[in-house]
PDB file of C-alpha atoms in Angstrom:
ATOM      1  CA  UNK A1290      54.843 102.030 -47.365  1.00 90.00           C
ATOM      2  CA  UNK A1291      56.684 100.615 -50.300  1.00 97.00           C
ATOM      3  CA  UNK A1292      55.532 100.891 -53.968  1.00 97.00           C
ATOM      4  CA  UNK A1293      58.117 101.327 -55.526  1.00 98.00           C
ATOM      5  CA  UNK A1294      61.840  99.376 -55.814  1.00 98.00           C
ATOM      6  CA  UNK A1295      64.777  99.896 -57.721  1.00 98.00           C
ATOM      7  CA  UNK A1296      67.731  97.139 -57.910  1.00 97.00           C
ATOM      8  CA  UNK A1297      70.417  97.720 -60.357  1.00 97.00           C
ATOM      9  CA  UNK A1298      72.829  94.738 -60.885  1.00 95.00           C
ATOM     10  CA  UNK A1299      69.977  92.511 -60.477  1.00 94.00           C
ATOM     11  CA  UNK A1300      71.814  89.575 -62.274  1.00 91.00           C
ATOM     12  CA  UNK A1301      74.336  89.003 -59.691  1.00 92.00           C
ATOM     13  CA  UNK A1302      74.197  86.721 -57.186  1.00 93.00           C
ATOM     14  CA  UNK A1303      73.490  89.403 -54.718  1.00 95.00           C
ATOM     15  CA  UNK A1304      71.398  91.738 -56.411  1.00 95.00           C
ATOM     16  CA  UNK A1305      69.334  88.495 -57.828  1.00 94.00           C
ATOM     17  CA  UNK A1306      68.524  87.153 -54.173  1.00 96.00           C
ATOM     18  CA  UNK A1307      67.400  90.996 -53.364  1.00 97.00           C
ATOM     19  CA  UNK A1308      65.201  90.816 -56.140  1.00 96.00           C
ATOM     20  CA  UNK A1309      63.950  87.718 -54.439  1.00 95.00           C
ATOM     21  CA  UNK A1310      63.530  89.233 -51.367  1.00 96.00           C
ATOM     22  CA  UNK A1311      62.141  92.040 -52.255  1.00 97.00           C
ATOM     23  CA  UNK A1312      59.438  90.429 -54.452  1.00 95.00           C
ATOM     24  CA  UNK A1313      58.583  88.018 -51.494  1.00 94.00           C
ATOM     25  CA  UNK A1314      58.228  90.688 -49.042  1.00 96.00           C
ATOM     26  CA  UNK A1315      56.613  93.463 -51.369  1.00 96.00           C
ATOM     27  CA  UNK A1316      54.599  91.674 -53.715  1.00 94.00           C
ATOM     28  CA  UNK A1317      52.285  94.444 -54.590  1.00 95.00           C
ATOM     29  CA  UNK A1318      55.062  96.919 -54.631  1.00 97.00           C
ATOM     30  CA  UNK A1319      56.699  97.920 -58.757  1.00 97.00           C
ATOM     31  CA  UNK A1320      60.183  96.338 -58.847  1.00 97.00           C
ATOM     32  CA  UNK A1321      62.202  97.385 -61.522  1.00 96.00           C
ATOM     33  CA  UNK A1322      65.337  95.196 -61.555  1.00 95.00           C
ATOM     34  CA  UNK A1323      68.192  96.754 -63.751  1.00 96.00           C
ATOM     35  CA  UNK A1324      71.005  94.529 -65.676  1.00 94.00           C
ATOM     36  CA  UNK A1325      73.382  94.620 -68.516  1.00 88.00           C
ATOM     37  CA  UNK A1326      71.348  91.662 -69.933  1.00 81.00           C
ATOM     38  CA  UNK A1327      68.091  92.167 -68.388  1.00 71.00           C
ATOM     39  CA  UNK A1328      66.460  90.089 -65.240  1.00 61.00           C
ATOM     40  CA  UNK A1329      65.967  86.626 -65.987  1.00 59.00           C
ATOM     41  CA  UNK A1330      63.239  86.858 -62.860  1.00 62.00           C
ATOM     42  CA  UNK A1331      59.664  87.851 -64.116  1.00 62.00           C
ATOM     43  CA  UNK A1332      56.424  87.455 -62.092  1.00 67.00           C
ATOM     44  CA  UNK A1333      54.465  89.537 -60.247  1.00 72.00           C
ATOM     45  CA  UNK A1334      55.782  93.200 -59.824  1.00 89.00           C
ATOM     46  CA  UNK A1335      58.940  92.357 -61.275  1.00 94.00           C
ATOM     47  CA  UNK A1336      59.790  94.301 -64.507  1.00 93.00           C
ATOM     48  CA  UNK A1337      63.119  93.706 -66.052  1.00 92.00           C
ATOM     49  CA  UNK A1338      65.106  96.127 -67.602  1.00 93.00           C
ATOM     50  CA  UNK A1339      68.483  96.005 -69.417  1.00 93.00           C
ATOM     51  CA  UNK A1340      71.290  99.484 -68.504  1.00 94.00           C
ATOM     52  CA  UNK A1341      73.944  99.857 -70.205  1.00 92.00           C
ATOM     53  CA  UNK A1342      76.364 100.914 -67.124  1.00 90.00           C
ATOM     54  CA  UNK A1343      78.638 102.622 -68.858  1.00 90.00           C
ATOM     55  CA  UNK A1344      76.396 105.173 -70.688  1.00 95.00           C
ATOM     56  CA  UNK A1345      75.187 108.272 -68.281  1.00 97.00           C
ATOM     57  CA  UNK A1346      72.622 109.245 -70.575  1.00 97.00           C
ATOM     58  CA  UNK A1347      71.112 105.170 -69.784  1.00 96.00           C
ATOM     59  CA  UNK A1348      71.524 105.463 -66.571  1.00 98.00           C
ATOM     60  CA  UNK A1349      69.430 109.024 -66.405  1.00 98.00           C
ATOM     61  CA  UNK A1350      66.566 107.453 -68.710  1.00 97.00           C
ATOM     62  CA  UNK A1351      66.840 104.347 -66.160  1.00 97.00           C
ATOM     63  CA  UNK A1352      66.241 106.676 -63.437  1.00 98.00           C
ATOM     64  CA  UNK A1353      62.952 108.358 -65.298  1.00 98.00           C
ATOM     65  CA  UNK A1354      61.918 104.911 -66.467  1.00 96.00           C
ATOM     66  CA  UNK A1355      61.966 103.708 -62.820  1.00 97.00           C
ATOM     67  CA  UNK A1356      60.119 106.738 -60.796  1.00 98.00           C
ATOM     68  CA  UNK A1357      57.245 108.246 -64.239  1.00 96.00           C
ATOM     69  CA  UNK A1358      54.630 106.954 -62.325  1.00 94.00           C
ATOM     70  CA  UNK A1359      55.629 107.368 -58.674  1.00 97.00           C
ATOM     71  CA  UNK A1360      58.873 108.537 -56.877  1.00 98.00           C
ATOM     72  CA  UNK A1361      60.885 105.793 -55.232  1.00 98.00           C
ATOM     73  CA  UNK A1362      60.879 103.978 -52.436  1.00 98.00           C
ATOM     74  CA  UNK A1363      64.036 102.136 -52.113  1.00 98.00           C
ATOM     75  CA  UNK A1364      66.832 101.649 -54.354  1.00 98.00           C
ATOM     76  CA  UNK A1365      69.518  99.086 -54.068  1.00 98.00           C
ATOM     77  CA  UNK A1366      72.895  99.036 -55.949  1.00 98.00           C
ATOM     78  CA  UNK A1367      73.934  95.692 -56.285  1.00 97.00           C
ATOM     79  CA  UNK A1368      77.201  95.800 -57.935  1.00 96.00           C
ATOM     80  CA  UNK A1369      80.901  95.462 -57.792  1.00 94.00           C
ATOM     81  CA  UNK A1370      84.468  94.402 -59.126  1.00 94.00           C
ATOM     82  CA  UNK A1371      87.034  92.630 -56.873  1.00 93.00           C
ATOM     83  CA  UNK A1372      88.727  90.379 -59.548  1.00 88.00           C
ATOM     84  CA  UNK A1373      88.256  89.265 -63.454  1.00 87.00           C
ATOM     85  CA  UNK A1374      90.538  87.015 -65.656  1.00 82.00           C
ATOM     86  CA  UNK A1375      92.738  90.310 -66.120  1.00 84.00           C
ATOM     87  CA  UNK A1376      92.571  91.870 -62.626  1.00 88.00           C
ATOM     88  CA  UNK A1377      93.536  90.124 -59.257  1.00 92.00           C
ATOM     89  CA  UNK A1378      93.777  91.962 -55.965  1.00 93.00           C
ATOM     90  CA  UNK A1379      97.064  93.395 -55.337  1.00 95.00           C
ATOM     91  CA  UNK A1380      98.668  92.049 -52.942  1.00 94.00           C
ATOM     92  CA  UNK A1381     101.881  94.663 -52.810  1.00 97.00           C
ATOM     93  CA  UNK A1382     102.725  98.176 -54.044  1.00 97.00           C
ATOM     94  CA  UNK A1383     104.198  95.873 -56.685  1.00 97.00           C
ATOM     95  CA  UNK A1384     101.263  94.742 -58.233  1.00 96.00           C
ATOM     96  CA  UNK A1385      99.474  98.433 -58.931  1.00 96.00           C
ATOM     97  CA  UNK A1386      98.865  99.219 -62.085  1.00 96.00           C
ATOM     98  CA  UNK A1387      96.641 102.306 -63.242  1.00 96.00           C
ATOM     99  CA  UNK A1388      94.368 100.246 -65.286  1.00 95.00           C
ATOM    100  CA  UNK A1389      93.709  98.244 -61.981  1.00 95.00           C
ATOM    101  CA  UNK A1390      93.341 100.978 -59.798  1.00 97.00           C
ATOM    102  CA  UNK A1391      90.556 103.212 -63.175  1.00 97.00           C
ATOM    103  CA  UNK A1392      88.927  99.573 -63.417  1.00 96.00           C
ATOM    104  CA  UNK A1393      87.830  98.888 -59.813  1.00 97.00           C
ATOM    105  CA  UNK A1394      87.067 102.592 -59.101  1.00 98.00           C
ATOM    106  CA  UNK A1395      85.334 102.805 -62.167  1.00 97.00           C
ATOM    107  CA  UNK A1396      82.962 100.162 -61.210  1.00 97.00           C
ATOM    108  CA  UNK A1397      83.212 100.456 -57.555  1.00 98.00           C
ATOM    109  CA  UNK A1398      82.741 104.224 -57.272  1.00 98.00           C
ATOM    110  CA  UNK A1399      82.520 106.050 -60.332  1.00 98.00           C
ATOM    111  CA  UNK A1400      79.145 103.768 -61.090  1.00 98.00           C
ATOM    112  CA  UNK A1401      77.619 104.080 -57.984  1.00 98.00           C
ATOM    113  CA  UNK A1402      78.144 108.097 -58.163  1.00 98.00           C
ATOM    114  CA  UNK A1403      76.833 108.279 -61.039  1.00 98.00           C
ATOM    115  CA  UNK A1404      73.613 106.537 -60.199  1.00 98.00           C
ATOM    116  CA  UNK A1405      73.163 108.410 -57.084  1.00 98.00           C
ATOM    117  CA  UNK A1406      73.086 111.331 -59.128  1.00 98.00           C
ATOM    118  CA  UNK A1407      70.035 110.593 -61.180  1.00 98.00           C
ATOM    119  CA  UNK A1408      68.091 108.216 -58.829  1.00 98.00           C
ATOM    120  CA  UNK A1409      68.598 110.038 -55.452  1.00 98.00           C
ATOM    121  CA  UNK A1410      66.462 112.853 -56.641  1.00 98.00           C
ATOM    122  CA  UNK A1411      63.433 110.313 -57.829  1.00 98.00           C
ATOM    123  CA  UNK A1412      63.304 108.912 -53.728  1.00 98.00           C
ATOM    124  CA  UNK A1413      59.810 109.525 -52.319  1.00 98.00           C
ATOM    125  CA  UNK A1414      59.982 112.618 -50.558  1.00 97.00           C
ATOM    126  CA  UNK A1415      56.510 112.377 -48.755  1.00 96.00           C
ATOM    127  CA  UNK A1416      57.679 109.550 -46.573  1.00 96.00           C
ATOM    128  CA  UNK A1417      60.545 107.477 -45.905  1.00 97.00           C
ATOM    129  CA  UNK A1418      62.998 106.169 -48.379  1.00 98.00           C
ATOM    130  CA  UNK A1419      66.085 104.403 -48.729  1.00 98.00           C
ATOM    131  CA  UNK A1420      69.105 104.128 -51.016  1.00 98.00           C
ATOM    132  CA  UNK A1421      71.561 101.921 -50.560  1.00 98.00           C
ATOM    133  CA  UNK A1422      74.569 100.461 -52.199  1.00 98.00           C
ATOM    134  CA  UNK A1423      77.000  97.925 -51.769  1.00 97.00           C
ATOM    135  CA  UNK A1424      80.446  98.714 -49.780  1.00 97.00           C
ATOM    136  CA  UNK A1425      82.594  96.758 -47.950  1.00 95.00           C
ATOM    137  CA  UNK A1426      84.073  96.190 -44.330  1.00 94.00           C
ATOM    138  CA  UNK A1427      87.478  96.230 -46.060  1.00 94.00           C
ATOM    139  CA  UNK A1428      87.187 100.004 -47.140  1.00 95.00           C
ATOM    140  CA  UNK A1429      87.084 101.112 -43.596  1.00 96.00           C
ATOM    141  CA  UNK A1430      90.224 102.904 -43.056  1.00 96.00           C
ATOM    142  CA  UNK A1431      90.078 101.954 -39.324  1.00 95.00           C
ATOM    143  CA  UNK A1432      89.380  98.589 -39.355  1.00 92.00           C
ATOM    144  CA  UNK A1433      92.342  98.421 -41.884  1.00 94.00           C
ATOM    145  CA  UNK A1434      95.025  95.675 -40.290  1.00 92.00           C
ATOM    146  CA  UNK A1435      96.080  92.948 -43.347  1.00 93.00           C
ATOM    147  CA  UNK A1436      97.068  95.680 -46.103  1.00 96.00           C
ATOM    148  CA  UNK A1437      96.726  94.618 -49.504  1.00 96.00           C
ATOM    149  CA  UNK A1438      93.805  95.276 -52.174  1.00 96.00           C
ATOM    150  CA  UNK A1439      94.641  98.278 -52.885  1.00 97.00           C
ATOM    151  CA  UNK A1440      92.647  99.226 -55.307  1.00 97.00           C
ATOM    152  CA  UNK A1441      89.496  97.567 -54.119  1.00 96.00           C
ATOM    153  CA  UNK A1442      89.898  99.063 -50.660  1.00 97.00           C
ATOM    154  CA  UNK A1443      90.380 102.555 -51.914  1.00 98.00           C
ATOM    155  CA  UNK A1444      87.390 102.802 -54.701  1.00 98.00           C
ATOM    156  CA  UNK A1445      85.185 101.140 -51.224  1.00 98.00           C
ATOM    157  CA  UNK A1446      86.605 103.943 -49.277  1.00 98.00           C
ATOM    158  CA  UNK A1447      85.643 106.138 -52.074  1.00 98.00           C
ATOM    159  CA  UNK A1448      82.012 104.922 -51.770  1.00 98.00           C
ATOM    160  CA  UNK A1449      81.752 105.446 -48.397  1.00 98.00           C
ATOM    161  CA  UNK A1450      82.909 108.960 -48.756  1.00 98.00           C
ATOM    162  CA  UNK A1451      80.411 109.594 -51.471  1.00 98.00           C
ATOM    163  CA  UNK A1452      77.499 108.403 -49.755  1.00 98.00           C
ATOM    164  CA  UNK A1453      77.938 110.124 -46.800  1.00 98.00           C
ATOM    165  CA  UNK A1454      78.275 113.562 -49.001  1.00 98.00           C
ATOM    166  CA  UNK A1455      75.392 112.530 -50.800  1.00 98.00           C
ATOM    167  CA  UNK A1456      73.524 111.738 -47.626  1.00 98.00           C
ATOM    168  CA  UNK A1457      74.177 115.207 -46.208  1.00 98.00           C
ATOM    169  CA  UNK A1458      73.047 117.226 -49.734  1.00 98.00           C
ATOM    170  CA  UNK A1459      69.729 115.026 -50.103  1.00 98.00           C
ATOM    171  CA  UNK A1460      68.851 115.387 -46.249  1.00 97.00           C
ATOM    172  CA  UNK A1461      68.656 118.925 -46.613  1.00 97.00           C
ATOM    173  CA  UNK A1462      65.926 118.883 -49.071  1.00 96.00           C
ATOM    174  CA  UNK A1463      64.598 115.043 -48.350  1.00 98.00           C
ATOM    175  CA  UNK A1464      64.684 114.852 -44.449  1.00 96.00           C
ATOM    176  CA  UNK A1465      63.327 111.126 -44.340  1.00 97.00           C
ATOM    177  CA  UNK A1466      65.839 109.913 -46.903  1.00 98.00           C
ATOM    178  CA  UNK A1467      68.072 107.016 -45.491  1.00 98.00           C
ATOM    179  CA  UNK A1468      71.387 106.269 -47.909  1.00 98.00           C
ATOM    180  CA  UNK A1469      73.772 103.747 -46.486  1.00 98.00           C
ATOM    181  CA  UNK A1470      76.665 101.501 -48.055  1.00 98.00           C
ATOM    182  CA  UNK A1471      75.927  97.758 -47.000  1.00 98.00           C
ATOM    183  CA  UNK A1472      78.148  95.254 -46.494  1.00 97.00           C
ATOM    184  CA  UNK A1473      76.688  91.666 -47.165  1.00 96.00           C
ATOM    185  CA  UNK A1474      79.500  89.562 -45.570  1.00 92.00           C
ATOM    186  CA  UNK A1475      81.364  87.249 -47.392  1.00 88.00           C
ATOM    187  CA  UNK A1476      79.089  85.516 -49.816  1.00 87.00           C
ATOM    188  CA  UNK A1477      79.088  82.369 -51.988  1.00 78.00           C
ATOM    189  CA  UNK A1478      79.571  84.314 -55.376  1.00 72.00           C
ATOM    190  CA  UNK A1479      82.280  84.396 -58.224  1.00 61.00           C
ATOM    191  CA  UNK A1480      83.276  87.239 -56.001  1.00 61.00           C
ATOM    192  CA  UNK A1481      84.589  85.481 -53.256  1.00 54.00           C
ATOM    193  CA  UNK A1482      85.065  81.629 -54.645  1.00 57.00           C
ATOM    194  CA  UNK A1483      88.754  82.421 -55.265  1.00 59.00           C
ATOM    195  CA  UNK A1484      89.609  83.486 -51.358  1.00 57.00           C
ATOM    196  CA  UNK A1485      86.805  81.106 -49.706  1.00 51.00           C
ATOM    197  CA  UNK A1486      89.239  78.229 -48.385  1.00 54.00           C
ATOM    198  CA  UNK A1487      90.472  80.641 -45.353  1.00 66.00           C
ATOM    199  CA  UNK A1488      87.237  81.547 -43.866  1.00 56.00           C
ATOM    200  CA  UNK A1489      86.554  79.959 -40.591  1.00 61.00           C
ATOM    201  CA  UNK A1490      83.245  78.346 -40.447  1.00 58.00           C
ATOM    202  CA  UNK A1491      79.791  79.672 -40.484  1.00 61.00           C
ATOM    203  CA  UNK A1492      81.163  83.125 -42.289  1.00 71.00           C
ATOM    204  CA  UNK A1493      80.050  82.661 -45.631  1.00 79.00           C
ATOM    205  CA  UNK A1494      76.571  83.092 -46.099  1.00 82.00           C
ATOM    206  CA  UNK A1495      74.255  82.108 -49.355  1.00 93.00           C
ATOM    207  CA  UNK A1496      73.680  85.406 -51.212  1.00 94.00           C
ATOM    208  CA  UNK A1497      69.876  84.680 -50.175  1.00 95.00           C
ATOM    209  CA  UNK A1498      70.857  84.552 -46.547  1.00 95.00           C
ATOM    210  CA  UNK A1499      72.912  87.663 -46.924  1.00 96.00           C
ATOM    211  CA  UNK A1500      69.830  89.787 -48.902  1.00 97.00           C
ATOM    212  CA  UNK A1501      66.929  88.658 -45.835  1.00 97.00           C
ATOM    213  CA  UNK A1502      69.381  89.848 -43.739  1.00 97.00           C
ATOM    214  CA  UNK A1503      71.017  93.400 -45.597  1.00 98.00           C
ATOM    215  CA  UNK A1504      66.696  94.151 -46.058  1.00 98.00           C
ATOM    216  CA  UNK A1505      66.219  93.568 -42.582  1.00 98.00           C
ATOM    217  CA  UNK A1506      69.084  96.121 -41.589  1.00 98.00           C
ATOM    218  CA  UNK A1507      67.691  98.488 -44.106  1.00 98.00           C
ATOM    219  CA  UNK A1508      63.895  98.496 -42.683  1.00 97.00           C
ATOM    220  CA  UNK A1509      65.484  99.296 -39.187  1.00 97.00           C
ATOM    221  CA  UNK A1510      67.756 102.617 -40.458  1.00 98.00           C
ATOM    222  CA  UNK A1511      66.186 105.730 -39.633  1.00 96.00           C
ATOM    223  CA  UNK A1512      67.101 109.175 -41.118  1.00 97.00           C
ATOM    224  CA  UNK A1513      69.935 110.294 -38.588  1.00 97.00           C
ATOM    225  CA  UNK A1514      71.650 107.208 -39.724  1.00 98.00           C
ATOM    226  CA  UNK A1515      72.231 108.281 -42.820  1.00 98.00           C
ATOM    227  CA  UNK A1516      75.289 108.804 -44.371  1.00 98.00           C
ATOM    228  CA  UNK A1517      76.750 105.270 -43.118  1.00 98.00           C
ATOM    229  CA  UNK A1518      78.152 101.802 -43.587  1.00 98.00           C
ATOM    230  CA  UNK A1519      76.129  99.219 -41.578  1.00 98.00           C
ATOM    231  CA  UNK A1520      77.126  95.464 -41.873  1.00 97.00           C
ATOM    232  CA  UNK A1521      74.700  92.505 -42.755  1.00 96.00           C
ATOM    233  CA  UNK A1522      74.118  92.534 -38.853  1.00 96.00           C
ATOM    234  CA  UNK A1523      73.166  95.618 -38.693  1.00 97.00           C
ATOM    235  CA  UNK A1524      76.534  96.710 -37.355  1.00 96.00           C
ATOM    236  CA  UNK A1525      77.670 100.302 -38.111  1.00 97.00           C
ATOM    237  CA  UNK A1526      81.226  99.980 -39.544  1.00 96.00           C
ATOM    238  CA  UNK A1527      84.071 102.916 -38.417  1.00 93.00           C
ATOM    239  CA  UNK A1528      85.048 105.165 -41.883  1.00 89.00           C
TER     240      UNK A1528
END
């Protein structure tokens, strides 16, 4: 059963239609939704919170805040960094820069690291639970056939790599823990407005679309799965 919920980067346009989601299908459960600025959402179980992302010592308190009356029951990282007015996706070895490569893995992977580290220990260890962050297909090494975005590709690879060594330490001690990287598909966002004119049609989804169907996947992941990127459609993606 879920009591419990954790989003962080509950602003977004993802992590805001999770929030939604979540609330509509848990509506006696605690949801603590995490932003910079606080979650405009209230109602119900919904209790806003603002975190300061780039202080460890919030994110830790965060993590206390979220599980002092009851351990977790599923946690969902909601954020991410493709492009800003400064950065753009590289689109040759040309374009690298280091402060493009420390900025996307700082947000990309650093972040999500670091709140793996103090909110994978507060999951419910008495019965299933589930942590889960965003990834993306494009940090699959496989699947890799266009090039380019370098730096977003790599800190998503990253990820991947981190969850799955997080997913191995925690199942040791937590055997009913499920931690996955999701990828939502390509959704209406500030993420993706820039690069939506080349997608066929029918591939980008509303970000409420894309959260009914990441929770779906989520609800369906057992323990052995652990470890592993699953798409929107509940499709494992190859490392």
């Amino acid at each position: 059963m879920i009591r419990n919920i954790a989003v962080i980067g509950s602003s977004g346009a993802i992590g805001s239609a999770m929030v939604r989601q979540l609330a509509h299908v848990y509506p006696d459960a605690v949801l603590h939704a995490f932003s910079r600025s606080g979650c405009a959402q209230s109602g119900g179980g919904i209790v806003g919170h603002s975190l300061d992302m780039e202080s460890e010592d919030g994110i830790a308190a965060a993590a206390e805040m979220a599980s002092k009356d009851m351990p977790l029951d599923l946690v969902f990282v909601a954020i991410g960094m493709l492009h800003d007015r400064e950065v753009q996706p590289e689109k040759a070895l040309r374009d690298l820069s280091a402060e493009k490569l420390q900025r996307l893995f700082f947000v990309n992977t650093i972040l999500p690291a670091l709140l793996m580290k103090h909110f994978l220990p507060k999951l419910n260890r008495k019965e299933r639970s589930v942590f889960a962050a965003l990834s993306a297909r494009v940090g699959s090494i496989s699947d890799n056939r266009l090039g380019g975005w370098y730096s977003y590709r790599a800190s998503k690879s990253a990820l991947n790599m981190i969850i799955r060594n997080a997913a191995i330490e925690v199942g040791r001690r937590n055997k009913q823990a499920v931690i996955v990287g999701m990828h939502p598909g390509t959704v209406d966002s500030a993420l993706s407005q820039p690069f939506q004119s080349n997608l066929p049609a029918g591939q980008l989804f509303t970000a409420d679309h894309s959260a009914v169907k990441m929770l779906d996947v989520l609800l369906s992941l057992s323990s052995d799965q652990s470890g592993r990127c699953f798409a929107w459609d509940g499709q494992e993606i190859a490392p």
